[in-house]
Short mmCIF file of C-alpha atoms in Angstrom, two decimals:
data_model
loop_
_atom_site.label_atom_id
_atom_site.label_comp_id
_atom_site.label_asym_id
_atom_site.label_seq_id
_atom_site.Cartn_x
_atom_site.Cartn_y
_atom_site.Cartn_z
CA MET A 244 0.00 0.00 0.00
CA PRO A 245 1.42 3.46 -0.89
CA LEU A 246 2.68 5.58 2.01
CA ALA A 247 -0.05 8.21 1.61
CA GLU A 248 -2.77 5.55 1.86
CA ARG A 249 -1.17 4.03 4.95
CA ILE A 250 -1.09 7.44 6.62
CA GLU A 251 -4.73 8.03 5.74
CA ALA A 252 -5.66 4.61 7.17
CA ALA A 253 -3.76 5.44 10.36
CA GLU A 254 -5.72 8.70 10.70
CA GLU A 255 -8.95 6.72 10.58
CA ARG A 256 -7.59 4.23 13.09
CA LEU A 257 -7.54 7.04 15.69
CA TYR A 258 -11.29 6.48 16.05
CA TYR A 259 -10.98 2.70 16.01
CA CYS A 260 -8.02 1.35 17.99
CA LEU A 261 -5.11 3.20 19.60
CA THR A 262 -3.05 0.13 20.49
CA GLY A 263 0.43 0.46 18.97
CA LEU A 264 -0.66 3.45 16.89
CA GLU A 265 1.88 5.97 18.26
CA HIS A 266 4.81 3.69 17.38
CA TYR A 267 3.36 2.86 13.97
CA ALA A 268 2.76 6.54 13.16
CA LEU A 269 6.35 7.40 14.05
CA LEU A 270 7.57 4.63 11.73
CA LEU A 271 5.46 6.16 8.96
CA ALA A 272 6.98 9.57 9.74
CA ALA A 273 10.50 8.19 9.50
CA GLU A 274 9.69 6.52 6.18
CA ALA A 275 8.25 9.78 4.84
CA GLU A 276 11.36 11.72 5.89
CA ALA A 277 13.58 9.12 4.23
CA VAL A 278 11.87 9.53 0.86
CA GLY A 279 11.75 13.34 1.01
CA MET A 280 8.08 13.85 1.93
CA PRO A 281 8.23 16.33 4.86
CA ASN A 282 4.51 17.16 4.82
CA ALA A 283 3.61 13.47 4.98
CA ALA A 284 6.05 13.12 7.88
CA LEU A 285 4.33 15.98 9.73
CA ARG A 286 0.97 14.37 9.10
CA ALA A 287 2.19 11.05 10.54
CA ARG A 288 3.70 12.77 13.58
CA LEU A 289 0.35 14.47 14.19
CA ILE A 290 -1.27 11.01 14.33
CA ALA A 291 1.23 10.04 17.02
CA ALA A 292 0.55 13.26 18.96
CA ASP A 293 -3.21 12.78 18.76
CA THR A 294 -2.83 9.20 19.95
CA VAL A 295 -0.96 10.46 23.00
CA SER A 296 -3.71 13.02 23.63
CA ARG A 297 -6.46 10.41 23.37
CA PHE A 298 -4.60 8.24 25.87
CA GLY A 299 -4.73 11.15 28.33
CA LEU A 300 -1.04 12.19 28.29
CA LEU A 301 -2.21 15.74 27.77
CA ASP A 302 0.83 17.83 28.71
CA ARG A 303 3.02 15.86 26.33
CA ALA A 304 0.38 15.95 23.60
CA LYS A 305 -0.10 19.71 23.76
CA GLU A 306 3.63 20.41 23.68
CA TRP A 307 4.03 18.13 20.68
CA GLU A 308 1.07 19.62 18.80
CA LEU A 309 2.28 23.19 19.37
CA GLN A 310 5.63 22.18 17.91
CA LEU A 311 3.93 20.64 14.88
CA HIS A 312 1.80 23.76 14.42
CA ALA A 313 4.95 25.84 14.13
CA GLU A 314 6.23 23.55 11.36
CA THR A 315 3.18 23.55 9.06
CA GLY A 316 3.41 27.01 7.53
CA ASP A 317 3.67 25.76 3.95
CA TRP A 318 0.54 23.60 4.10
CA PRO A 319 -2.54 25.53 5.35
CA ALA A 320 -4.82 22.47 5.44
CA LEU A 321 -2.42 20.57 7.68
CA ARG A 322 -1.99 23.63 9.90
CA ARG A 323 -5.76 23.76 10.31
CA ARG A 324 -5.81 20.04 11.14
CA VAL A 325 -3.21 20.56 13.84
CA GLU A 326 -5.40 23.35 15.24
CA VAL A 327 -8.34 20.93 15.41
CA MET A 328 -6.19 18.48 17.38
CA LEU A 329 -5.00 21.27 19.68
CA ALA A 330 -8.64 22.18 20.29
CA THR A 331 -9.48 18.63 21.36
CA THR A 332 -6.39 18.34 23.55
CA CYS A 333 -7.21 21.62 25.30
CA GLU A 334 -10.81 20.41 25.77
CA ARG A 335 -9.53 17.26 27.49
CA ARG A 336 -7.34 19.43 29.70
CA GLY A 337 -10.33 21.59 30.67
CA GLU A 338 -8.95 24.65 28.86
CA ARG A 339 -12.23 25.53 27.18
CA ALA A 340 -11.47 29.08 26.12
CA GLU A 341 -8.20 28.04 24.46
CA SER A 342 -9.96 25.07 22.90
CA MET A 343 -12.58 27.34 21.32
CA GLY A 344 -9.87 29.65 20.08
CA TRP A 345 -8.05 26.84 18.27
CA ILE A 346 -11.15 25.34 16.67
CA SER A 347 -12.38 28.76 15.57
CA GLN A 348 -9.01 29.51 14.01
CA ALA A 349 -9.12 26.15 12.23
CA CYS A 350 -12.60 26.63 10.77
CA ALA A 351 -12.30 30.30 9.81
CA ASP A 352 -12.52 30.63 6.01
CA TRP A 353 -11.62 26.99 5.37
CA PRO A 354 -12.29 26.51 1.62
CA GLU A 355 -14.90 23.80 1.07
CA ALA A 356 -12.82 22.14 -1.64
CA ASP A 357 -9.59 22.02 0.43
CA ARG A 358 -9.34 18.59 2.08
CA PRO A 359 -13.17 18.25 2.45
CA ALA A 360 -12.91 15.20 4.74
CA TRP A 361 -10.64 17.09 7.14
CA ARG A 362 -12.95 20.07 6.97
CA ALA A 363 -15.99 17.90 7.71
CA GLU A 364 -14.25 16.44 10.76
CA ALA A 365 -13.35 19.97 11.90
CA LEU A 366 -17.00 21.03 11.58
CA MET A 367 -17.99 18.10 13.75
CA VAL A 368 -15.49 19.15 16.42
CA PHE A 369 -16.58 22.80 16.11
CA ALA A 370 -20.24 21.88 16.69
CA LEU A 371 -19.36 19.64 19.65
CA LEU A 372 -17.11 22.20 21.33
CA SER A 373 -19.66 24.98 20.78
CA ALA A 374 -22.23 23.01 22.80
CA SER A 375 -22.87 23.48 26.48
CA ARG A 376 -25.46 22.23 28.95
CA ARG A 377 -27.44 25.38 28.25
CA HIS A 378 -27.39 25.45 24.48
CA VAL A 379 -26.65 23.35 21.42
CA ASP A 380 -26.86 24.83 17.94
CA TYR A 381 -28.36 21.87 16.10
CA SER A 382 -28.17 23.67 12.77
CA LEU A 383 -24.37 23.46 13.11
CA ALA A 384 -24.62 19.85 14.23
CA ARG A 385 -26.77 18.88 11.25
CA HIS A 386 -24.48 20.80 8.90
CA ALA A 387 -21.53 18.84 10.28
CA VAL A 388 -23.41 15.56 9.82
CA VAL A 389 -24.19 16.42 6.19
CA ALA A 390 -20.51 17.23 5.55
CA VAL A 391 -19.30 14.05 7.28
CA GLU A 392 -21.81 11.89 5.42
CA ALA A 393 -20.71 13.43 2.12
CA HIS A 394 -16.95 13.14 2.59
CA CYS A 395 -16.05 10.70 5.37
CA SER A 396 -16.08 6.98 6.02
CA PRO A 397 -18.86 5.01 7.74
CA LEU A 398 -16.66 4.88 10.85
CA LEU A 399 -16.52 8.66 11.21
CA ARG A 400 -20.20 8.93 10.28
CA SER A 401 -21.20 6.60 13.11
CA VAL A 402 -18.88 8.40 15.53
CA THR A 403 -20.33 11.80 14.56
CA LEU A 404 -23.96 10.73 14.93
CA ALA A 405 -23.26 9.04 18.27
CA ASN A 406 -21.40 12.10 19.57
CA PHE A 407 -24.33 14.38 18.78
CA ALA A 408 -26.75 11.86 20.31
CA GLU A 409 -24.78 12.00 23.57
CA VAL A 410 -24.62 15.80 23.53
CA ALA A 411 -28.36 16.10 22.91
CA ALA A 412 -29.06 13.63 25.71
CA ASP A 413 -26.84 15.59 28.07
CA CYS A 414 -28.83 18.72 27.22
CA ALA A 415 -32.16 16.88 27.72
CA ASP A 416 -33.12 17.36 24.06
CA LEU A 417 -34.57 13.86 24.05
CA ALA A 418 -36.24 13.80 20.62
CA ILE A 419 -33.01 14.91 18.96
CA ALA A 420 -30.97 12.48 21.05
CA THR A 421 -33.26 9.66 19.90
CA GLU A 422 -32.99 10.76 16.27
CA PHE A 423 -29.18 10.87 16.22
CA ALA A 424 -28.86 7.63 18.22
CA ALA A 425 -31.23 5.81 15.85
CA ARG A 426 -29.27 7.07 12.85
CA ALA A 427 -26.01 5.94 14.46
CA VAL A 428 -27.51 2.48 15.10
CA ALA A 429 -28.71 2.31 11.48
CA THR A 430 -25.19 3.14 10.27
CA LEU A 431 -23.72 0.40 12.47
CA ASP A 432 -26.34 -2.06 11.27
CA GLU A 433 -25.25 -1.32 7.70
CA TYR A 434 -21.52 -1.33 8.55
CA PRO A 435 -21.12 -3.54 11.64
CA GLU A 436 -17.36 -3.66 11.17
CA VAL A 437 -17.01 0.01 12.24
CA ALA A 438 -18.54 -0.48 15.70
CA VAL A 439 -16.18 0.73 18.43
CA PRO A 440 -16.64 0.90 22.22
CA LEU A 441 -17.05 4.64 22.54
CA THR A 442 -19.55 4.97 19.70
CA LEU A 443 -21.68 2.35 21.45
CA ASP A 444 -21.09 4.12 24.77
CA SER A 445 -22.47 7.39 23.37
CA ILE A 446 -25.52 5.63 21.91
CA ALA A 447 -26.15 3.95 25.27
CA LEU A 448 -26.06 7.32 27.07
CA ALA A 449 -28.74 8.56 24.67
CA TRP A 450 -30.88 5.48 25.41
CA LEU A 451 -30.45 6.04 29.17
CA ALA A 452 -31.68 9.62 28.76
CA VAL A 453 -34.92 8.38 27.18
CA ASP A 454 -35.35 5.58 29.77
CA LYS A 455 -34.39 2.73 27.45
CA THR A 456 -32.34 1.12 30.21
CA ASP A 457 -32.44 -2.45 28.90
CA ALA A 458 -31.34 -1.33 25.44
CA ALA A 459 -28.53 0.71 27.00
CA ILE A 460 -27.27 -2.25 29.05
CA GLU A 461 -27.35 -4.50 25.99
CA ILE A 462 -25.36 -2.07 23.88
CA LEU A 463 -22.88 -1.43 26.71
CA GLU A 464 -22.27 -5.16 27.08
CA ARG A 465 -21.34 -5.17 23.41
CA ALA A 466 -19.14 -2.10 23.92
CA LEU A 467 -17.21 -3.76 26.76
CA GLN A 468 -16.74 -6.92 24.72
CA LEU A 469 -15.24 -4.84 21.92
CA GLU A 470 -13.10 -2.93 24.43
CA ARG A 471 -11.22 -6.13 25.31
CA HIS A 472 -10.02 -6.33 21.69
CA LEU A 473 -9.84 -2.68 20.64
CA GLY A 474 -9.45 -0.69 23.84
CA CYS A 475 -11.03 2.77 24.04
CA SER A 476 -10.13 5.58 21.68
CA ASP A 477 -10.57 8.71 23.82
CA VAL A 478 -10.27 9.38 27.55
CA GLN A 479 -13.49 11.38 27.40
CA GLY A 480 -15.39 8.11 26.91
CA ASP A 481 -15.93 5.59 29.70
CA PRO A 482 -18.17 2.56 28.97
CA TRP A 483 -17.60 1.14 32.46
CA LEU A 484 -18.97 4.33 34.02
CA SER A 485 -21.92 4.30 31.64
CA MET A 486 -22.63 0.66 32.53
CA SER A 487 -22.53 1.65 36.19
CA GLN A 488 -25.12 4.36 35.50
CA ALA A 489 -27.33 1.91 33.61
CA LEU A 490 -27.15 -0.74 36.32
CA LEU A 491 -27.96 1.81 39.01
CA MET A 492 -31.01 2.90 37.01
CA ALA A 493 -31.99 -0.77 36.80
CA GLY A 494 -31.67 -1.11 40.59
CA ASP A 495 -28.54 -3.33 40.59
CA VAL A 496 -26.49 -1.24 43.04
CA GLY A 497 -23.84 -3.86 43.79
CA ARG A 498 -22.91 -4.42 40.13
CA ALA A 499 -23.04 -0.66 39.55
CA LEU A 500 -20.22 -0.24 42.08
CA GLU A 501 -18.31 -3.18 40.61
CA PHE A 502 -18.22 -1.55 37.18
CA LEU A 503 -17.17 1.79 38.69
CA ASP A 504 -14.19 -0.02 40.26
CA HIS A 505 -13.60 -2.35 37.30
CA PRO A 506 -9.89 -3.31 37.05
CA ARG A 507 -9.74 -2.54 33.31
CA ARG A 508 -11.06 0.95 34.06
CA ALA A 509 -8.36 1.78 36.61
CA ASP A 510 -5.67 2.78 34.10
CA TRP A 511 -8.04 4.48 31.70
CA ALA A 512 -10.69 6.51 33.42
CA ALA A 513 -10.90 9.96 35.00
CA LYS A 514 -8.02 11.51 33.07
CA CYS A 515 -10.08 14.49 31.98
CA THR A 516 -12.27 16.99 33.82
CA TRP A 517 -15.56 15.79 32.37
CA THR A 518 -15.06 12.12 33.20
CA ARG A 519 -13.89 12.93 36.74
CA SER A 520 -17.06 14.95 37.31
CA ARG A 521 -19.26 12.06 36.09
CA ASP A 522 -17.28 9.59 38.18
CA ARG A 523 -17.66 11.46 41.48
CA LYS A 524 -21.37 12.06 40.98
CA GLN A 525 -22.02 8.41 40.15
CA ARG A 526 -19.94 7.25 43.12
CA ALA A 527 -21.88 9.53 45.47
CA LEU A 528 -25.19 8.17 44.20
CA ILE A 529 -24.12 4.54 44.60
CA LEU A 530 -22.64 5.02 48.08
CA ALA A 531 -25.77 6.81 49.21
CA ARG A 532 -27.91 3.89 48.00
CA LEU A 533 -25.63 1.61 50.07
CA HIS A 534 -26.09 3.91 53.10
CA ARG A 535 -22.36 4.64 53.20
CA TRP A 536 -23.16 8.26 53.94
CA GLU A 537 -19.73 9.60 54.89
CA GLU A 538 -18.09 8.22 51.75
CA ALA A 539 -21.01 9.47 49.67
CA PHE A 540 -20.65 12.93 51.15
CA THR A 541 -16.92 13.01 50.37
CA ALA A 542 -17.56 11.94 46.77
CA LEU A 543 -20.28 14.58 46.46
CA LEU A 544 -17.89 17.28 47.71
CA ASP A 545 -15.37 16.19 45.08
CA HIS A 546 -18.08 16.34 42.43
CA VAL A 547 -19.13 19.85 43.49
CA GLU A 548 -15.53 21.06 43.38
CA ILE A 549 -15.08 19.72 39.85
CA TYR A 550 -18.50 21.02 38.84
CA GLU A 551 -17.57 24.52 39.99
CA SER A 552 -14.50 24.23 37.79
CA VAL A 553 -16.71 23.13 34.93
CA ARG A 554 -19.00 26.13 35.47
CA SER A 555 -15.98 28.40 35.29
CA ILE A 556 -14.90 26.66 32.11
CA GLU A 557 -18.39 27.16 30.67
CA GLY A 558 -18.00 30.87 31.40
CA ASP A 559 -14.69 30.81 29.54
CA ARG A 560 -16.45 29.06 26.69
CA ALA A 561 -19.02 31.82 26.46
CA THR A 562 -16.26 34.42 26.37
CA ALA A 563 -14.42 32.49 23.70
CA GLU A 564 -17.60 32.02 21.69
CA SER A 565 -18.04 35.80 21.50
CA GLU A 566 -14.88 35.84 19.41
CA THR A 567 -16.23 33.22 17.00
CA ILE A 568 -19.65 34.66 16.14
CA GLN A 569 -18.67 35.49 12.57
CA ILE A 570 -17.42 31.94 11.95
CA ALA A 571 -20.49 30.38 13.54
CA ASN A 572 -22.83 32.62 11.56
CA GLU A 573 -21.12 31.66 8.30
CA GLU A 574 -21.46 27.97 9.16
CA ARG A 575 -25.12 28.54 10.04
CA ARG A 576 -25.65 30.09 6.61
CA ARG A 577 -23.97 27.09 5.02
CA ALA A 578 -26.05 24.80 7.23
CA ALA A 579 -29.24 26.52 6.10
CA ARG A 580 -28.24 26.02 2.47
CA PHE A 581 -27.47 22.33 3.04
CA GLU A 582 -30.72 21.89 5.01
CA LYS A 583 -32.75 23.46 2.24
CA LEU A 584 -31.09 21.31 -0.41
CA ALA A 585 -31.60 18.18 1.64
CA LEU A 586 -35.32 18.89 2.11
CA THR A 587 -36.16 20.15 -1.40
CA ASP A 588 -37.18 18.25 -4.52
CA THR A 589 -34.75 19.37 -7.20
CA LEU A 590 -37.20 19.11 -10.11
CA THR A 591 -40.19 21.03 -8.72
CA GLY A 592 -38.65 23.07 -5.93
CA LEU A 593 -41.28 21.70 -3.55
CA PRO A 594 -40.43 20.15 -0.18
CA ASN A 595 -39.47 16.51 -0.70
CA ARG A 596 -40.48 13.28 1.03
CA ARG A 597 -37.93 13.80 3.81
CA GLN A 598 -39.48 17.19 4.66
CA VAL A 599 -42.98 15.70 4.42
CA ASP A 600 -42.00 13.03 6.95
CA LEU A 601 -40.82 15.76 9.32
CA TRP A 602 -44.19 17.49 8.97
CA LEU A 603 -46.07 14.26 9.55
CA ASN A 604 -44.05 13.42 12.66
CA ALA A 605 -44.49 16.84 14.26
CA ARG A 606 -45.93 16.40 17.73
CA GLY A 607 -49.32 17.81 18.60
CA ALA A 608 -50.17 18.83 15.05
CA ALA A 609 -53.78 18.37 13.86
CA LEU A 610 -53.20 17.33 10.25
CA ASP A 611 -55.54 16.74 7.33
CA ILE A 612 -53.90 15.10 4.33
CA ALA A 613 -54.53 14.87 0.59
CA ILE A 614 -52.43 12.64 -1.65
CA ILE A 615 -52.65 13.83 -5.26
CA ASP A 616 -51.72 11.43 -8.02
CA LEU A 617 -51.73 12.47 -11.70
CA ASP A 618 -53.91 10.17 -13.81
CA HIS A 619 -52.29 8.13 -16.62
CA PHE A 620 -49.04 10.08 -16.24
CA LYS A 621 -47.03 7.31 -17.88
CA ARG A 622 -48.78 8.16 -21.16
CA VAL A 623 -47.30 11.66 -21.02
CA ASN A 624 -43.78 10.29 -20.70
CA ASP A 625 -44.33 7.64 -23.35
CA THR A 626 -46.05 9.96 -25.84
CA TYR A 627 -44.19 13.24 -25.40
CA SER A 628 -40.90 12.22 -23.67
CA HIS A 629 -39.67 12.33 -20.09
CA ALA A 630 -38.56 15.94 -20.57
CA ALA A 631 -42.19 16.82 -21.32
CA GLY A 632 -43.24 14.85 -18.25
CA ASP A 633 -40.85 16.92 -16.15
CA LEU A 634 -42.42 20.12 -17.51
CA VAL A 635 -45.87 18.83 -16.54
CA LEU A 636 -44.70 18.01 -13.02
CA GLN A 637 -43.16 21.46 -12.63
CA HIS A 638 -46.36 23.12 -13.86
CA ILE A 639 -48.55 21.02 -11.57
CA ALA A 640 -46.32 21.97 -8.62
CA GLU A 641 -46.90 25.66 -9.46
CA ILE A 642 -50.65 25.05 -9.77
CA LEU A 643 -50.81 23.34 -6.38
CA GLN A 644 -48.88 26.13 -4.70
CA ALA A 645 -50.96 28.86 -6.34
CA GLY A 646 -54.19 26.94 -5.79
CA MET A 647 -53.57 26.50 -2.10
CA LEU A 648 -52.65 30.17 -1.79
CA SER A 649 -55.92 31.28 -3.38
CA LEU A 650 -58.08 28.75 -1.58
CA THR A 651 -56.71 29.64 1.85
CA ARG A 652 -56.39 33.37 1.05
CA ASP A 653 -52.99 33.84 2.65
CA GLY A 654 -51.63 30.30 2.36
CA SER A 655 -51.43 29.92 6.13
CA GLY A 656 -52.03 26.46 7.53
CA SER A 657 -51.32 24.65 4.27
CA ARG A 658 -48.26 22.88 2.92
CA VAL A 659 -47.53 21.29 -0.43
CA GLY A 660 -44.83 18.70 -1.13
CA ARG A 661 -43.81 16.06 -3.66
CA LEU A 662 -43.83 12.46 -2.47
CA GLY A 663 -42.08 11.20 -5.59
CA GLY A 664 -42.93 10.35 -9.19
CA GLU A 665 -46.30 11.89 -10.06
CA GLU A 666 -47.51 11.93 -6.43
CA PHE A 667 -47.90 15.14 -4.45
CA ILE A 668 -49.21 15.82 -0.98
CA VAL A 669 -51.13 18.69 0.58
CA ILE A 670 -51.26 19.04 4.35
CA TRP A 671 -53.68 21.32 6.16
CA MET A 672 -53.23 22.33 9.77
CA SER A 673 -56.41 22.47 11.90
CA VAL A 674 -58.90 22.97 9.03
CA ASP A 675 -62.41 21.54 9.22
CA PRO A 676 -63.18 18.51 6.96
CA ASP A 677 -65.75 20.31 4.81
CA SER A 678 -63.25 23.06 3.96
CA VAL A 679 -60.54 20.51 3.23
CA THR A 680 -62.86 18.63 0.86
CA ALA A 681 -63.82 21.86 -0.90
CA HIS A 682 -60.16 22.85 -1.20
CA ALA A 683 -59.27 19.43 -2.66
CA ASN A 684 -62.02 19.68 -5.27
CA GLY A 685 -60.81 23.18 -6.09
CA LEU A 686 -57.32 21.83 -6.70
CA LEU A 687 -58.74 19.19 -9.04
CA ASP A 688 -60.43 21.97 -11.03
CA HIS A 689 -57.17 23.93 -11.26
CA ILE A 690 -55.31 20.84 -12.54
CA ARG A 691 -58.06 19.96 -15.02
CA GLN A 692 -58.10 23.49 -16.44
CA ALA A 693 -54.33 23.68 -16.89
CA ARG A 694 -52.97 23.82 -20.45
CA PHE A 695 -49.54 22.90 -21.75
CA PRO A 696 -49.04 24.67 -25.12
CA GLU A 697 -45.29 24.03 -25.11
CA ILE A 698 -46.04 20.27 -25.17
CA GLU A 699 -49.44 19.85 -26.84
CA PRO A 700 -52.25 22.47 -26.82
CA SER A 701 -54.92 19.79 -26.43
CA LEU A 702 -53.20 17.97 -23.55
CA VAL A 703 -55.41 17.73 -20.46
CA ILE A 704 -54.14 16.40 -17.16
CA THR A 705 -56.44 15.09 -14.46
CA ALA A 706 -55.68 13.82 -10.99
CA SER A 707 -57.12 11.64 -8.26
CA ILE A 708 -57.07 12.72 -4.63
CA GLY A 709 -57.31 10.61 -1.49
CA LEU A 710 -58.14 12.33 1.81
CA ALA A 711 -57.56 11.57 5.47
CA PHE A 712 -58.66 13.69 8.43
CA HIS A 713 -56.93 14.05 11.77
CA ARG A 714 -58.20 12.27 14.87
CA PRO A 715 -56.81 12.32 18.42
CA GLN A 716 -53.88 9.97 19.04
CA VAL A 717 -53.55 9.05 15.35
CA SER A 718 -50.06 9.47 13.94
CA GLY A 719 -49.20 11.30 10.76
CA SER A 720 -47.85 8.08 9.22
CA LEU A 721 -51.18 6.33 9.83
CA LEU A 722 -53.07 9.26 8.29
CA LEU A 723 -50.80 8.96 5.27
CA ALA A 724 -51.77 5.29 4.97
CA GLU A 725 -55.45 6.21 5.21
CA ALA A 726 -55.05 8.87 2.51
CA ASP A 727 -53.24 6.34 0.32
CA ARG A 728 -56.14 3.90 0.71
CA SER A 729 -58.59 6.68 -0.24
CA LEU A 730 -56.44 7.43 -3.30
CA TYR A 731 -56.53 3.78 -4.33
CA ILE A 732 -60.31 3.84 -4.19
CA ALA A 733 -60.41 7.08 -6.21
CA LYS A 734 -58.26 5.46 -8.90
CA ASP A 735 -60.28 2.26 -8.86
CA SER A 736 -63.62 4.09 -9.17
CA GLY A 737 -62.78 6.09 -12.29
CA ARG A 738 -60.11 8.70 -11.43
CA ASP A 739 -60.43 12.50 -11.62
CA ARG A 740 -62.17 12.69 -8.26
CA VAL A 741 -61.73 13.28 -4.53
CA VAL A 742 -62.38 10.34 -2.18
CA PHE A 743 -62.45 10.09 1.58
CA ALA A 744 -62.64 6.41 2.49
CA GLY A 745 -62.49 6.91 6.24
CA PRO A 746 -60.39 5.10 8.83
CA LYS A 747 -62.15 1.75 8.80
CA GLU A 748 -60.11 -1.33 7.93
CA ILE A 749 -56.86 0.62 8.13
CA SER A 750 -54.19 -1.44 9.82
CA GLN A 751 -52.27 0.13 12.69
CA ASP A 752 -49.18 -0.82 10.72
CA PRO A 753 -48.82 1.92 8.06
CA GLY A 754 -46.84 -0.43 5.87
CA ALA A 755 -49.89 -2.64 5.50
CA ALA A 756 -51.97 -0.02 3.68
#
């Protein structure tokens, strides 16, 4: 394997297994120096320095990384990467203000085309370090996820999703924690070979936050099995501590203490401020449950002392953040662009199925739904070409938007999206059934009256519409299934009509409709 590819593989291994990595990286650096590749040598030495940092040898790591930073003047992308590593080392040391300074410097004006995988990783770190217990900017987090999914490996994708799941759980944003954890699990199901202890640890912490204790224990058992082969890849992660928390929640106090004092944990844990704070709090809770009050009180005092330090660090973070507003705002603008692209159908400009699913899953929303399917649309493609079919779809999208605007006067309470192919959806918020039915029939009239002179002056398009009306405790996905059944009946009974079939005979499993 060429030297450059071996160095790249070693960079990925930082998230997978640290065993022997420092020595191996230094061998790669020596090889690069021997063949006259100084930048590759610097890159390999940075792997060794980051390995040392992840092991918790933070003074040595910071000194080494500062030295490397001074040597990277002729390669801006590598200099930025060193700054990312300095940010994470300072974070592990509890130097939050300095950490924010380094990551802000790294991300400032980083060209999107310059080492996009490194940039995506930096965005992930930036979003994580910008978070606190009081606030997480999820637009930055989602932007980072989009960048990582576009440019990085499944390993880093699973790590990123799990990290944001843990952060959201820590901030009590439970719906978001569940979303990111589920996406991380889905990634690991697709790529089981990239599972590592600390990714599973982060997912388990998200499950604990939403009271999925059994699921958390199961995933932590898997994490600790993997740890015996791979070790852990960052001192900020602690699967033994997380297992202790899970067992305490399950009422198994004795085993909770055993995992807190696990022999494999002794040389790994509590090397950074955040883990020490978690450790002391957990120890106090366990000792109190065992009625060992004096020991519990001592552990609680230790926790409070560390927590006060953390609060001071959070204040430093806020001060540091004030210096990074311009960078954060630029990333938010980029995030908004990515979000819009991800949720928009490129052909029609309407919201796509992903956005529709978000609407349907919104909590507490009283939704009425119409699925609109163009009749005999295949004939348009077959007779006039797919390009003509695209023009029809674009025109129908405009008709639906304009029709809903006129029918609801100001367009409030209505949404139009494209489900795919020739299917569209209209969603009303808190509109009475009679008005919805009238609106749907009005849309049919608009579609029927549309003309397409650029394709064929005599071409007439009709559509069939299936309706479903909101009811208490009925999910958006079930309403979609009901509307789909109504649409099927509209098609089967002659097309060019609106049908409301009602909820009867609809399975509670939306996939059965």
